[in-house]
C-alpha atoms as an extended CHARMM CRD file, in Angstrom:
* protein
*
       217  EXT
         1         1  MET       CA            -18.9020000000      -10.9170000000      -18.2310000000  PROA      1               0.0000000000
         2         2  TYR       CA            -18.6090000000       -6.9250000000      -18.5030000000  PROA      2               0.0000000000
         3         3  PHE       CA            -17.5150000000       -6.1350000000      -15.5580000000  PROA      3               0.0000000000
         4         4  LEU       CA            -14.9060000000       -8.6840000000      -15.2180000000  PROA      4               0.0000000000
         5         5  TYR       CA            -13.4410000000       -7.6130000000      -19.0560000000  PROA      5               0.0000000000
         6         6  THR       CA            -12.9470000000       -4.3060000000      -16.9070000000  PROA      6               0.0000000000
         7         7  LEU       CA            -12.0010000000       -5.2680000000      -14.1860000000  PROA      7               0.0000000000
         8         8  ALA       CA             -9.0580000000       -6.7020000000      -15.2850000000  PROA      8               0.0000000000
         9         9  PHE       CA             -8.7130000000       -3.8220000000      -18.2150000000  PROA      9               0.0000000000
        10        10  SER       CA             -7.9950000000       -1.7280000000      -15.2050000000  PROA      10              0.0000000000
        11        11  LEU       CA             -6.3790000000       -3.4950000000      -13.6140000000  PROA      11              0.0000000000
        12        12  ALA       CA             -3.9110000000       -4.2930000000      -16.5720000000  PROA      12              0.0000000000
        13        13  PHE       CA             -3.8950000000       -0.3690000000      -16.6680000000  PROA      13              0.0000000000
        14        14  LEU       CA             -2.0300000000       -0.2770000000      -13.2770000000  PROA      14              0.0000000000
        15        15  ILE       CA              0.2750000000       -2.1820000000      -13.4270000000  PROA      15              0.0000000000
        16        16  LEU       CA              1.5350000000       -0.2610000000      -17.0340000000  PROA      16              0.0000000000
        17        17  LEU       CA              0.5300000000        2.9390000000      -15.0320000000  PROA      17              0.0000000000
        18        18  PRO       CA              4.2310000000        3.6850000000      -14.0900000000  PROA      18              0.0000000000
        19        19  TYR       CA              5.5500000000        2.9120000000      -17.4190000000  PROA      19              0.0000000000
        20        20  PHE       CA              2.9800000000        5.4470000000      -18.4410000000  PROA      20              0.0000000000
        21        21  VAL       CA              4.2470000000        8.2770000000      -16.1980000000  PROA      21              0.0000000000
        22        22  TYR       CA              7.8730000000        7.7090000000      -16.8910000000  PROA      22              0.0000000000
        23        23  GLN       CA              7.1870000000        8.2830000000      -20.9110000000  PROA      23              0.0000000000
        24        24  SER       CA              5.2820000000       11.2160000000      -19.6720000000  PROA      24              0.0000000000
        25        25  LEU       CA              7.7900000000       12.5030000000      -17.4160000000  PROA      25              0.0000000000
        26        26  ARG       CA             10.8200000000       12.1830000000      -19.2750000000  PROA      26              0.0000000000
        27        27  ARG       CA              9.3270000000       12.2560000000      -22.7800000000  PROA      27              0.0000000000
        28        28  GLY       CA              6.7160000000       13.7520000000      -22.4650000000  PROA      28              0.0000000000
        29        29  LYS       CA              4.4060000000       10.6480000000      -23.9600000000  PROA      29              0.0000000000
        30        30  TYR       CA              0.6710000000       10.8890000000      -22.9500000000  PROA      30              0.0000000000
        31        31  ALA       CA             -0.0050000000       13.7640000000      -20.7740000000  PROA      31              0.0000000000
        32        32  GLY       CA             -1.0540000000       15.7630000000      -23.2380000000  PROA      32              0.0000000000
        33        33  SER       CA             -3.3530000000       12.9680000000      -24.8880000000  PROA      33              0.0000000000
        34        34  LEU       CA             -4.7450000000       11.8630000000      -21.1100000000  PROA      34              0.0000000000
        35        35  LYS       CA             -7.8840000000       14.1160000000      -21.4940000000  PROA      35              0.0000000000
        36        36  GLN       CA             -8.9860000000       12.9960000000      -24.5770000000  PROA      36              0.0000000000
        37        37  ARG       CA             -8.7220000000        9.4370000000      -23.6530000000  PROA      37              0.0000000000
        38        38  LEU       CA            -10.7900000000       10.0700000000      -20.6170000000  PROA      38              0.0000000000
        39        39  GLY       CA            -13.2610000000       10.5700000000      -22.9180000000  PROA      39              0.0000000000
        40        40  MET       CA            -13.1650000000       14.5520000000      -23.3850000000  PROA      40              0.0000000000
        41        41  PRO       CA            -12.7340000000       14.5780000000      -26.6520000000  PROA      41              0.0000000000
        42        42  PRO       CA            -12.0100000000       18.2270000000      -28.0140000000  PROA      42              0.0000000000
        43        43  ALA       CA            -14.9500000000       20.5690000000      -29.4510000000  PROA      43              0.0000000000
        44        44  SER       CA            -14.0810000000       20.5150000000      -32.5130000000  PROA      44              0.0000000000
        45        45  ALA       CA            -15.0660000000       16.8450000000      -32.5930000000  PROA      45              0.0000000000
        46        46  SER       CA            -18.8320000000       17.3630000000      -32.0100000000  PROA      46              0.0000000000
        47        47  SER       CA            -21.1070000000       17.3290000000      -34.9010000000  PROA      47              0.0000000000
        48        48  ASP       CA            -21.7350000000       20.4140000000      -37.0840000000  PROA      48              0.0000000000
        49        49  CYS       CA            -25.3120000000       20.3330000000      -37.2590000000  PROA      49              0.0000000000
        50        50  ARG       CA            -24.3590000000       17.2080000000      -39.7140000000  PROA      50              0.0000000000
        51        51  PRO       CA            -24.3110000000       14.2950000000      -38.6320000000  PROA      51              0.0000000000
        52        52  VAL       CA            -21.0630000000       12.3410000000      -37.7990000000  PROA      52              0.0000000000
        53        53  ILE       CA            -18.9610000000        9.4430000000      -39.4480000000  PROA      53              0.0000000000
        54        54  TRP       CA            -15.9970000000        8.6380000000      -36.6630000000  PROA      54              0.0000000000
        55        55  VAL       CA            -13.7130000000        6.7090000000      -38.0900000000  PROA      55              0.0000000000
        56        56  HSD       CA            -11.1680000000        5.4780000000      -35.5530000000  PROA      56              0.0000000000
        57        57  ALA       CA             -7.7270000000        4.1720000000      -36.3870000000  PROA      57              0.0000000000
        58        58  VAL       CA             -4.7460000000        2.8320000000      -34.1350000000  PROA      58              0.0000000000
        59        59  SER       CA             -1.9040000000        3.6200000000      -35.7090000000  PROA      59              0.0000000000
        60        60  VAL       CA              0.5870000000        4.9870000000      -39.2970000000  PROA      60              0.0000000000
        61        61  GLY       CA             -1.0470000000        1.7140000000      -40.9150000000  PROA      61              0.0000000000
        62        62  GLU       CA             -4.6320000000        1.6080000000      -40.1360000000  PROA      62              0.0000000000
        63        63  PHE       CA             -4.0810000000        5.2630000000      -40.6320000000  PROA      63              0.0000000000
        64        64  LEU       CA             -2.5370000000        5.0990000000      -44.2560000000  PROA      64              0.0000000000
        65        65  ALA       CA             -5.6770000000        1.7460000000      -45.2380000000  PROA      65              0.0000000000
        66        66  ALA       CA             -8.3510000000        4.5090000000      -44.1490000000  PROA      66              0.0000000000
        67        67  LYS       CA             -7.3510000000        7.4550000000      -45.9990000000  PROA      67              0.0000000000
        68        68  PRO       CA             -8.4520000000        6.4260000000      -49.0070000000  PROA      68              0.0000000000
        69        69  LEU       CA            -11.8980000000        5.9530000000      -47.5560000000  PROA      69              0.0000000000
        70        70  ILE       CA            -11.8170000000        8.9400000000      -45.6330000000  PROA      70              0.0000000000
        71        71  ASP       CA            -11.3590000000       10.4710000000      -48.4640000000  PROA      71              0.0000000000
        72        72  ARG       CA            -14.0240000000        8.9770000000      -50.5080000000  PROA      72              0.0000000000
        73        73  MET       CA            -16.3800000000        9.5960000000      -47.6590000000  PROA      73              0.0000000000
        74        74  ALA       CA            -15.9620000000       13.1080000000      -47.7770000000  PROA      74              0.0000000000
        75        75  SER       CA            -16.4910000000       14.1880000000      -51.2080000000  PROA      75              0.0000000000
        76        76  ASP       CA            -19.7420000000       11.0820000000      -51.6770000000  PROA      76              0.0000000000
        77        77  LEU       CA            -21.8200000000       12.1290000000      -48.6800000000  PROA      77              0.0000000000
        78        78  PRO       CA            -21.0520000000       15.6300000000      -48.0750000000  PROA      78              0.0000000000
        79        79  ALA       CA            -24.1540000000       15.9560000000      -45.5780000000  PROA      79              0.0000000000
        80        80  PHE       CA            -21.6620000000       13.8900000000      -42.6960000000  PROA      80              0.0000000000
        81        81  ARG       CA            -19.0580000000       14.7660000000      -41.3360000000  PROA      81              0.0000000000
        82        82  VAL       CA            -15.7130000000       12.7360000000      -40.6170000000  PROA      82              0.0000000000
        83        83  VAL       CA            -13.8210000000       12.9120000000      -37.9710000000  PROA      83              0.0000000000
        84        84  VAL       CA            -10.9670000000       10.6800000000      -37.3300000000  PROA      84              0.0000000000
        85        85  SER       CA             -9.1700000000        8.8560000000      -33.9920000000  PROA      85              0.0000000000
        86        86  THR       CA             -5.8840000000        6.5740000000      -33.0700000000  PROA      86              0.0000000000
        87        87  THR       CA             -4.6310000000        4.9850000000      -30.2070000000  PROA      87              0.0000000000
        88        88  THR       CA             -0.0900000000        6.1500000000      -30.9840000000  PROA      88              0.0000000000
        89        89  ILE       CA              1.1740000000        9.2500000000      -31.0100000000  PROA      89              0.0000000000
        90        90  THR       CA              2.4010000000        8.8570000000      -34.4560000000  PROA      90              0.0000000000
        91        91  GLY       CA             -0.8680000000        7.5430000000      -35.5550000000  PROA      91              0.0000000000
        92        92  GLN       CA             -2.0620000000       11.4120000000      -34.0480000000  PROA      92              0.0000000000
        93        93  ARG       CA              0.7440000000       12.8270000000      -36.1870000000  PROA      93              0.0000000000
        94        94  LEU       CA              0.1500000000       11.9290000000      -39.7540000000  PROA      94              0.0000000000
        95        95  ALA       CA             -3.4630000000       11.6720000000      -38.9510000000  PROA      95              0.0000000000
        96        96  ARG       CA             -3.5870000000       15.8200000000      -37.9910000000  PROA      96              0.0000000000
        97        97  GLU       CA             -0.9840000000       16.4360000000      -41.4420000000  PROA      97              0.0000000000
        98        98  ARG       CA             -2.6250000000       14.4480000000      -43.8140000000  PROA      98              0.0000000000
        99        99  ILE       CA             -6.4380000000       15.8110000000      -42.7460000000  PROA      99              0.0000000000
       100       100  GLY       CA             -6.0590000000       18.9770000000      -41.6050000000  PROA      100             0.0000000000
       101       101  SER       CA             -8.8660000000       21.2150000000      -41.1610000000  PROA      101             0.0000000000
       102       102  ALA       CA            -10.7190000000       18.5210000000      -43.3820000000  PROA      102             0.0000000000
       103       103  GLY       CA            -11.9510000000       16.8480000000      -40.0400000000  PROA      103             0.0000000000
       104       104  SER       CA            -11.5780000000       16.5340000000      -36.4640000000  PROA      104             0.0000000000
       105       105  VAL       CA             -8.5290000000       14.1060000000      -35.2190000000  PROA      105             0.0000000000
       106       106  PHE       CA             -8.5830000000       13.2420000000      -31.4520000000  PROA      106             0.0000000000
       107       107  TYR       CA             -7.5230000000       10.3670000000      -29.0450000000  PROA      107             0.0000000000
       108       108  PHE       CA             -9.3570000000        7.2020000000      -28.8710000000  PROA      108             0.0000000000
       109       109  PRO       CA            -10.9850000000        6.9940000000      -25.5290000000  PROA      109             0.0000000000
       110       110  PHE       CA             -9.5440000000        4.2320000000      -22.7540000000  PROA      110             0.0000000000
       111       111  ASP       CA            -12.2770000000        1.6170000000      -22.8100000000  PROA      111             0.0000000000
       112       112  TRP       CA            -14.3880000000        1.9550000000      -19.5700000000  PROA      112             0.0000000000
       113       113  PRO       CA            -17.1630000000        2.0790000000      -19.7010000000  PROA      113             0.0000000000
       114       114  HSD       CA            -17.4740000000        6.4650000000      -18.0110000000  PROA      114             0.0000000000
       115       115  SER       CA            -14.5270000000        7.2500000000      -20.7570000000  PROA      115             0.0000000000
       116       116  VAL       CA            -16.7870000000        5.7530000000      -24.0330000000  PROA      116             0.0000000000
       117       117  ARG       CA            -19.7460000000        7.2250000000      -23.0440000000  PROA      117             0.0000000000
       118       118  GLY       CA            -18.3570000000       10.8720000000      -22.2350000000  PROA      118             0.0000000000
       119       119  ALA       CA            -16.7020000000       10.2940000000      -25.8710000000  PROA      119             0.0000000000
       120       120  LEU       CA            -19.8990000000        9.0910000000      -27.6340000000  PROA      120             0.0000000000
       121       121  ALA       CA            -21.9120000000       11.7700000000      -26.2060000000  PROA      121             0.0000000000
       122       122  ARG       CA            -19.6750000000       14.9330000000      -27.1540000000  PROA      122             0.0000000000
       123       123  ILE       CA            -18.7980000000       13.5270000000      -30.8920000000  PROA      123             0.0000000000
       124       124  ASN       CA            -22.7860000000       11.7960000000      -30.5320000000  PROA      124             0.0000000000
       125       125  PRO       CA            -21.7660000000        9.7010000000      -33.9000000000  PROA      125             0.0000000000
       126       126  ALA       CA            -24.3650000000        8.3980000000      -36.7680000000  PROA      126             0.0000000000
       127       127  CYS       CA            -21.5240000000        5.9970000000      -37.6640000000  PROA      127             0.0000000000
       128       128  VAL       CA            -18.5400000000        4.2970000000      -36.5140000000  PROA      128             0.0000000000
       129       129  VAL       CA            -15.5750000000        2.5440000000      -38.5450000000  PROA      129             0.0000000000
       130       130  ILE       CA            -13.1990000000        0.7130000000      -36.9160000000  PROA      130             0.0000000000
       131       131  MET       CA            -10.3240000000       -0.2490000000      -38.9310000000  PROA      131             0.0000000000
       132       132  GLU       CA             -8.8560000000       -3.9900000000      -39.2500000000  PROA      132             0.0000000000
       133       133  THR       CA            -10.7100000000       -5.6250000000      -36.1720000000  PROA      133             0.0000000000
       134       134  GLU       CA             -9.9550000000       -3.5240000000      -33.0910000000  PROA      134             0.0000000000
       135       135  LEU       CA            -12.4760000000       -5.1500000000      -30.6260000000  PROA      135             0.0000000000
       136       136  TRP       CA            -13.3170000000       -3.0260000000      -27.9480000000  PROA      136             0.0000000000
       137       137  PRO       CA            -16.0970000000       -4.2620000000      -26.0360000000  PROA      137             0.0000000000
       138       138  ASN       CA            -17.2980000000       -1.7270000000      -23.5440000000  PROA      138             0.0000000000
       139       139  PHE       CA            -17.2030000000        0.8390000000      -26.9710000000  PROA      139             0.0000000000
       140       140  LEU       CA            -18.9970000000       -1.4120000000      -29.1230000000  PROA      140             0.0000000000
       141       141  HSD       CA            -21.7330000000       -2.0820000000      -26.5680000000  PROA      141             0.0000000000
       142       142  GLU       CA            -22.4260000000        1.5090000000      -25.7340000000  PROA      142             0.0000000000
       143       143  CYS       CA            -22.3370000000        2.0820000000      -29.0980000000  PROA      143             0.0000000000
       144       144  ARG       CA            -24.8780000000       -0.2500000000      -29.8040000000  PROA      144             0.0000000000
       145       145  GLY       CA            -26.6880000000        1.2520000000      -26.6880000000  PROA      145             0.0000000000
       146       146  ARG       CA            -26.9030000000        4.3480000000      -28.9310000000  PROA      146             0.0000000000
       147       147  GLY       CA            -28.4310000000        3.0290000000      -32.0400000000  PROA      147             0.0000000000
       148       148  VAL       CA            -25.0040000000        3.8330000000      -33.5290000000  PROA      148             0.0000000000
       149       149  VAL       CA            -24.3920000000        2.1180000000      -36.7260000000  PROA      149             0.0000000000
       150       150  THR       CA            -20.5730000000        0.3730000000      -35.9370000000  PROA      150             0.0000000000
       151       151  VAL       CA            -18.1040000000       -0.7890000000      -39.3010000000  PROA      151             0.0000000000
       152       152  ILE       CA            -15.2990000000       -3.1100000000      -38.7890000000  PROA      152             0.0000000000
       153       153  ALA       CA            -13.1000000000       -2.0840000000      -42.1030000000  PROA      153             0.0000000000
       154       154  ASN       CA            -10.3350000000       -3.5250000000      -44.1270000000  PROA      154             0.0000000000
       155       155  GLY       CA            -10.7150000000       -6.2260000000      -40.8000000000  PROA      155             0.0000000000
       156       156  ARG       CA             -8.6500000000       -9.2990000000      -40.2920000000  PROA      156             0.0000000000
       157       157  ILE       CA             -7.9130000000      -12.0750000000      -37.9460000000  PROA      157             0.0000000000
       158       158  SER       CA             -4.1200000000      -13.1880000000      -37.5090000000  PROA      158             0.0000000000
       159       159  ASP       CA             -3.1920000000      -16.5070000000      -36.5550000000  PROA      159             0.0000000000
       160       160  ARG       CA             -2.5710000000      -15.3500000000      -32.8310000000  PROA      160             0.0000000000
       161       161  SER       CA             -5.2070000000      -12.7080000000      -32.7160000000  PROA      161             0.0000000000
       162       162  TYR       CA             -7.6170000000      -16.0420000000      -33.1390000000  PROA      162             0.0000000000
       163       163  ALA       CA             -6.2050000000      -18.5840000000      -31.0750000000  PROA      163             0.0000000000
       164       164  GLY       CA             -6.4490000000      -15.4930000000      -27.9910000000  PROA      164             0.0000000000
       165       165  TYR       CA            -10.3030000000      -14.9110000000      -29.3720000000  PROA      165             0.0000000000
       166       166  ARG       CA            -10.8420000000      -18.2030000000      -29.6100000000  PROA      166             0.0000000000
       167       167  ARG       CA             -9.8610000000      -18.8210000000      -25.5820000000  PROA      167             0.0000000000
       168       168  VAL       CA            -12.8720000000      -16.2370000000      -24.6660000000  PROA      168             0.0000000000
       169       169  GLY       CA            -15.1280000000      -17.6120000000      -27.0920000000  PROA      169             0.0000000000
       170       170  LYS       CA            -18.6120000000      -16.7570000000      -26.0650000000  PROA      170             0.0000000000
       171       171  PHE       CA            -17.0030000000      -13.4550000000      -24.8020000000  PROA      171             0.0000000000
       172       172  ILE       CA            -16.1000000000      -12.7480000000      -27.7170000000  PROA      172             0.0000000000
       173       173  SER       CA            -19.1960000000      -14.3320000000      -29.3130000000  PROA      173             0.0000000000
       174       174  ARG       CA            -21.1730000000      -11.5470000000      -27.2480000000  PROA      174             0.0000000000
       175       175  VAL       CA            -19.3350000000       -8.8990000000      -27.9390000000  PROA      175             0.0000000000
       176       176  LEU       CA            -19.3970000000       -9.4710000000      -31.8240000000  PROA      176             0.0000000000
       177       177  GLU       CA            -23.1070000000       -8.8900000000      -31.9130000000  PROA      177             0.0000000000
       178       178  ASP       CA            -22.9140000000       -5.3000000000      -30.9160000000  PROA      178             0.0000000000
       179       179  VAL       CA            -20.9110000000       -4.9920000000      -34.4020000000  PROA      179             0.0000000000
       180       180  THR       CA            -23.6360000000       -4.1360000000      -37.3470000000  PROA      180             0.0000000000
       181       181  LEU       CA            -21.3830000000       -5.2160000000      -40.6460000000  PROA      181             0.0000000000
       182       182  PHE       CA            -17.7070000000       -7.0210000000      -40.9610000000  PROA      182             0.0000000000
       183       183  VAL       CA            -16.0280000000       -5.4080000000      -43.8210000000  PROA      183             0.0000000000
       184       184  MET       CA            -13.1680000000       -8.3840000000      -44.2710000000  PROA      184             0.0000000000
       185       185  GLN       CA            -10.0620000000       -8.2980000000      -46.2930000000  PROA      185             0.0000000000
       186       186  SER       CA            -10.2650000000      -12.0950000000      -47.3220000000  PROA      186             0.0000000000
       187       187  GLU       CA            -12.2880000000      -14.9160000000      -47.2940000000  PROA      187             0.0000000000
       188       188  ALA       CA            -10.1130000000      -16.8120000000      -44.6210000000  PROA      188             0.0000000000
       189       189  ASP       CA            -10.7400000000      -13.3600000000      -42.4420000000  PROA      189             0.0000000000
       190       190  ALA       CA            -14.4390000000      -13.7310000000      -43.0130000000  PROA      190             0.0000000000
       191       191  LEU       CA            -14.3230000000      -17.5180000000      -42.2000000000  PROA      191             0.0000000000
       192       192  ARG       CA            -12.4980000000      -16.5610000000      -38.2990000000  PROA      192             0.0000000000
       193       193  ILE       CA            -15.2270000000      -13.8180000000      -37.7050000000  PROA      193             0.0000000000
       194       194  ARG       CA            -17.7550000000      -16.2470000000      -38.3220000000  PROA      194             0.0000000000
       195       195  ALA       CA            -15.9760000000      -18.4900000000      -36.3530000000  PROA      195             0.0000000000
       196       196  LEU       CA            -16.0910000000      -16.7850000000      -33.5370000000  PROA      196             0.0000000000
       197       197  GLY       CA            -19.5830000000      -15.8380000000      -33.7510000000  PROA      197             0.0000000000
       198       198  ALA       CA            -20.3870000000      -13.3400000000      -36.1600000000  PROA      198             0.0000000000
       199       199  ALA       CA            -23.4270000000      -13.2880000000      -38.1420000000  PROA      199             0.0000000000
       200       200  ASP       CA            -23.1710000000      -14.4890000000      -41.9120000000  PROA      200             0.0000000000
       201       201  GLU       CA            -25.9770000000      -12.2870000000      -43.0620000000  PROA      201             0.0000000000
       202       202  ARG       CA            -23.2440000000       -9.0750000000      -41.4400000000  PROA      202             0.0000000000
       203       203  VAL       CA            -19.5640000000      -10.4860000000      -43.2390000000  PROA      203             0.0000000000
       204       204  VAL       CA            -19.0050000000       -8.9800000000      -46.8330000000  PROA      204             0.0000000000
       205       205  VAL       CA            -15.2350000000       -9.9170000000      -47.9210000000  PROA      205             0.0000000000
       206       206  CYS       CA            -13.8040000000       -6.2660000000      -49.6020000000  PROA      206             0.0000000000
       207       207  GLY       CA            -10.4110000000       -6.8070000000      -50.1360000000  PROA      207             0.0000000000
       208       208  ASN       CA             -7.3250000000       -4.7080000000      -48.3960000000  PROA      208             0.0000000000
       209       209  LEU       CA             -7.5530000000       -1.1490000000      -48.4400000000  PROA      209             0.0000000000
       210       210  LYS       CA             -4.6650000000       -0.4810000000      -48.6840000000  PROA      210             0.0000000000
       211       211  PHE       CA             -4.0620000000       -1.0750000000      -52.6630000000  PROA      211             0.0000000000
       212       212  ASP       CA             -7.2140000000        1.8180000000      -52.7960000000  PROA      212             0.0000000000
       213       213  GLN       CA             -4.5470000000        4.3060000000      -52.1990000000  PROA      213             0.0000000000
       214       214  ALA       CA             -3.1800000000        6.4830000000      -55.1790000000  PROA      214             0.0000000000
       215       215  ALA       CA             -0.6910000000        5.5460000000      -56.7830000000  PROA      215             0.0000000000
       216       216  ALA       CA              2.7710000000        7.8720000000      -56.9860000000  PROA      216             0.0000000000
       217       217  PRO       CA              2.8570000000       10.2810000000      -60.0630000000  PROA      217             0.0000000000
């Protein structure tokens, strides 16, 4: 199943490649991040002798939700180093503005086995926290193989996502086995992730992190 998934991912990438090339040549997008997306994050992302907690937030909304969690981990877990990855350019810019020198910010790797292995080898995380149910099969599979704790935080499953996951029920059930803990936004989200195959003891409900941001003065 993983082979078929990787093949489908590669075909989708090839179909979208002309768009990426156009955006790179015309607007300067993607070219500067390609190395990191292929599994070669900057040296600053590597461990500084402390174990690493890797937080992944796709874009702006996910990063804003993750920011209170990142700040709390940085203050309450000084023995760990927190690094952050994003997928979009806008998310990357915001993360660099808000994180600054407090941690390293880089792009999440493409979900090819070699890209994932390269990123994991360089960052060597003890734990990966993924915001809002981003399920990357090869990434999660490699994390489990390396003994990395993986947490889905602020998890949610929309009607559309749920319907899509159910169409690949057996495969998504296998993918969920690689996740250590699901921290979902609501009981409805928890019920859905359980229905897709997550074990009861690995699912908790903790509300929406977006409400944990400090109020403006």
